[in-house]
Amino acid sequence: MPAIAESAVEAVSAVNDGSTVLMGGFGNAGQPMELIDALLESGSTDLTVVNNNAGQGDAGLALLIKERRVKKIICSFPRQSDSWHFDTAYRAGEIELELVPQGNLAERLRAAGAGIGAFYTPTGYGTALAEGKETRQIHGRNYVLEYPLRGDVALIKALYADHEGNLVYRKTARNFGPVMAAAAAQTVVQVDQLLPTGEIDPETVITPGLYVDTITVVPSASAAARGEAPADAAQAA
Amino acid sequence: MPAIAESAVEAVSAVNDGSTVLMGGFGNAGQPMELIDALLESGSTDLTVVNNNAGQGDAGLALLIKERRVKKIICSFPRQSDSWHFDTAYRAGEIELELVPQGNLAERLRAAGAGIGAFYTPTGYGTALAEGKETRQIHGRNYVLEYPLRGDVALIKALYADHEGNLVYRKTARNFGPVMAAAAAQTVVQVDQLLPTGEIDPETVITPGLYVDTITVVPSASAAARGEAPADAAQAA
Amino acid sequence: MTEITSAPAASAERLSRQDLARIVARDITPGSFVNLGIGQPTTVADYLTPEQRVTLHTENGMLGMGPQAHGDQIDQDLINAGKVPVTELPGASYFHHADSFAMMRGGHLDVCVLGAFQVSATGDLANWSTGAPDAIPAVGGAMDLAIGAKETWVMMSLFTKDGTPKLAPELSYPVTGLGCVTRIYTDCGIFHITEHHGTRGPHLVEAHGLSREEIQNRLEVDLL
Amino acid sequence: MTEITSAPAASAERLSRQDLARIVARDITPGSFVNLGIGQPTTVADYLTPEQRVTLHTENGMLGMGPQAHGDQIDQDLINAGKVPVTELPGASYFHHADSFAMMRGGHLDVCVLGAFQVSATGDLANWSTGAPDAIPAVGGAMDLAIGAKETWVMMSLFTKDGTPKLAPELSYPVTGLGCVTRIYTDCGIFHITEHHGTRGPHLVEAHGLSREEIQNRLEVDLL
């Protein structure tokens, strides 16, 4: 059974100096904002961060980068109109960037969770992002060999958890959550609501509880705006 | 949109002489019995069959093997107390067997559906089933290189489909269905009930409709025994 | 292999961006599963008809994406790959990132429509980086999209502002994917990358605003 | 690395199969995720206590498996890896075969308990084939289970009917997995495969029915 953390700060205590941290989310959808803010507060530094982007505006991951607590970022799309803190750190040579095509990023995380040693992917073959990598032609098609991407800690966001740690996501906020949960040694989840065990239909569980180590409840503004409070959830333990 | 076949025989018409056929099911759970029976009726021969087992008793796949219409079977567990038709064919040298550890079988199907050229798996390393296969040590662990397993046609069973081909399974009858649906050029599904599009919650779809080519409705005895006829389903188109 | 006809369809005017989107939409086979890239390709959705029953994929984890969301429809958990709020159609489904890119990489989408900086005569695509030495690199899903679908179509202007052809013998920009482009939709004409007598190259299917001869004269690529 | 103590716990009688199952159940850390192999290991479930909160995995796609189903509980769609009808506990989840074996291969299960024909001194496991030349081979999930969990425990008799030790210096039966076994639960004693002064081998933790010396004398393996 996962631990229930009373606060986001308590939830992220598994992150240490030098940790590799997988951060869920694509845009704002599925981004564990409060956990990232707590990480900011926690002071841990020298981090390797895996995320689709490299922080935006003056919040969350962007502030971690601003404070030079991220030594390396592994992502698919760092450059955005408001990624100024990354841009500055990068141009100053104060952050290392490993650029990975988005599908390879997802598959490398999946491989880490699934115990696959390495895999041949067609994505990126013949491009600058495959330079120096092993390639192979298989049945007439060209592939690049890619390796798993593991995390010490995953910080993700889901809609509901039960006390067993089973997770259900919401719409396109699902994105990297399930593969990151399986790819990290410790998985920390912020959820809108914690439900009694048995309230989530076993057929609809997306992330089984064995992938989840710590849960913290952070009712999200978007949930409140939606006016969603399922009957089940009202009696949540 | 998938085609709706009026009968199981019509549904399996995509199977030709020499086809590689992926057959879902683990034990009786998820086994597309009526589709396999229809295949028996169809007369197609010289088949390569991928299934967890190699037929049992005097039914379905066992009868296809008895009639010598299966030239090769790729499976994890052919030997059972009632696999006499396979046993006879195998001892007579009249069927080729490719024995694959069950998890490698599932992962090879997954790789075929996911466009992965090959992958390194730890399962089977140092065993007779890895003889002659490429191996590699990665970060101190030993792996065997395994290749995707594609089908011409997948025959699977699900609980519900909608008219877009979205599928929902039932309990442990899910087993190989989702990976086989993605690994075959043509996927044929027998379902208990066909629901109007929109009746399946998009969050609970297990196999998205783009993997499904043909649907046929075969109300299953087990569903009748369960007395399950959801309100939604009563008005199914 | 496309049949090579001698006289492409033609119009006197170059195509507007709207006309181009309309033509791409028209060319999508009914019942297709399609991914529309960020930017100009996104506008193709506006011209798809309900009768075409085209299902849209967005690589951040959804099939059955509907039009852009407005006002009360906006839901921060329902966005497309361009991070724009969108809507959900009946028959939609959600899946995680690895499943979504597996769907693409596995060749289950019929068409992917992308923008481009440059396309080579044999269908190599450049659309992720200008190669400027001081630029911050970013790739997103571009390389996955380029090689993932059964067909990759490009929408672009045929020439840069200074008149340089974007359909070139070889790429000078960094590669996104090799030999992946099957069709190029441009303001001046529509090209299918095809094989003809053993040579792979662009076949001009429609010309707009310029004649076939004018296009041929302005390109360094031999049209098939 | 297990602490090596000189005097193993002991009892005068060899352990019955029930006692052995009870001891294995006792040794599973509370809160563990566990896969119990077909046959003798399945009986361990009967001795797990609710307080242990052990979650059972079955590789045909379920976590949170309950006891065997009887009578009206029987549902053909809810079976375990031995194809026996089982039940579902609150907090269960279902997943497909690739996800299920990914869960195992990825090292997310704490313990897998398996039967064995033979285990080597360094923890190599043989349990899928007797190697008889005329036998029809069948492997199922044996090789995946052997190497998948954080710990692989074996339950077996220490000797065959003719007295041959099943804990042997090297395997003579075909390999299921190399160096994967961490504990061996037998009728005569419980062994942890461990490292001691750079040597990997079996450490006798409990002896039953035979003394440590008797066991050592009957094995060709040096106990640590």
Short mmCIF file of N, CA, C and O in Angstrom, two decimals, chain D residues 9 12 25 50 58 66-67 124 126 147 161 163 195:
data_model
loop_
_atom_site.label_atom_id
_atom_site.label_comp_id
_atom_site.label_asym_id
_atom_site.label_seq_id
_atom_site.Cartn_x
_atom_site.Cartn_y
_atom_site.Cartn_z
N ALA D 9 18.07 -22.97 12.61
CA ALA D 9 16.89 -23.44 13.32
C ALA D 9 16.63 -24.86 12.85
O ALA D 9 16.94 -25.22 11.72
N ALA D 12 12.73 -31.85 14.42
CA ALA D 12 13.06 -33.27 14.31
C ALA D 12 12.46 -33.92 13.07
O ALA D 12 13.00 -34.89 12.53
N ALA D 25 4.67 -18.61 3.36
CA ALA D 25 3.71 -17.51 3.59
C ALA D 25 4.23 -16.59 4.70
O ALA D 25 4.18 -15.36 4.57
N PRO D 50 -4.70 -11.91 6.28
CA PRO D 50 -5.18 -10.59 5.82
C PRO D 50 -4.28 -9.47 6.30
O PRO D 50 -4.08 -8.49 5.59
N THR D 58 -1.49 -12.57 -11.14
CA THR D 58 -1.52 -13.73 -12.02
C THR D 58 -1.16 -13.24 -13.41
O THR D 58 -1.66 -12.21 -13.87
N GLY D 66 -8.15 -13.09 -5.75
CA GLY D 66 -8.62 -13.70 -4.52
C GLY D 66 -8.54 -15.21 -4.58
O GLY D 66 -7.96 -15.77 -5.51
N PRO D 67 -9.15 -15.89 -3.60
CA PRO D 67 -9.10 -17.37 -3.55
C PRO D 67 -9.82 -18.00 -4.74
O PRO D 67 -10.56 -17.33 -5.46
N ASP D 124 20.88 -21.16 -10.24
CA ASP D 124 20.29 -21.46 -11.56
C ASP D 124 19.07 -22.34 -11.33
O ASP D 124 19.08 -23.22 -10.46
N ALA D 126 16.05 -24.99 -12.85
CA ALA D 126 15.52 -25.88 -13.89
C ALA D 126 14.13 -26.31 -13.47
O ALA D 126 13.98 -26.98 -12.45
N ILE D 147 12.95 -15.03 -13.95
CA ILE D 147 13.86 -13.89 -13.89
C ILE D 147 13.14 -12.57 -13.64
O ILE D 147 13.78 -11.51 -13.64
N LYS D 161 12.85 -39.15 -5.36
CA LYS D 161 12.45 -40.41 -4.70
C LYS D 161 13.62 -41.37 -4.55
O LYS D 161 13.69 -42.12 -3.58
N GLY D 163 16.59 -40.47 -3.95
CA GLY D 163 17.57 -39.90 -3.04
C GLY D 163 18.55 -38.92 -3.66
O GLY D 163 19.43 -38.39 -2.98
N GLU D 195 25.95 -14.54 -0.83
CA GLU D 195 27.39 -14.43 -1.03
C GLU D 195 28.08 -14.43 0.31
O GLU D 195 27.65 -13.76 1.26
#
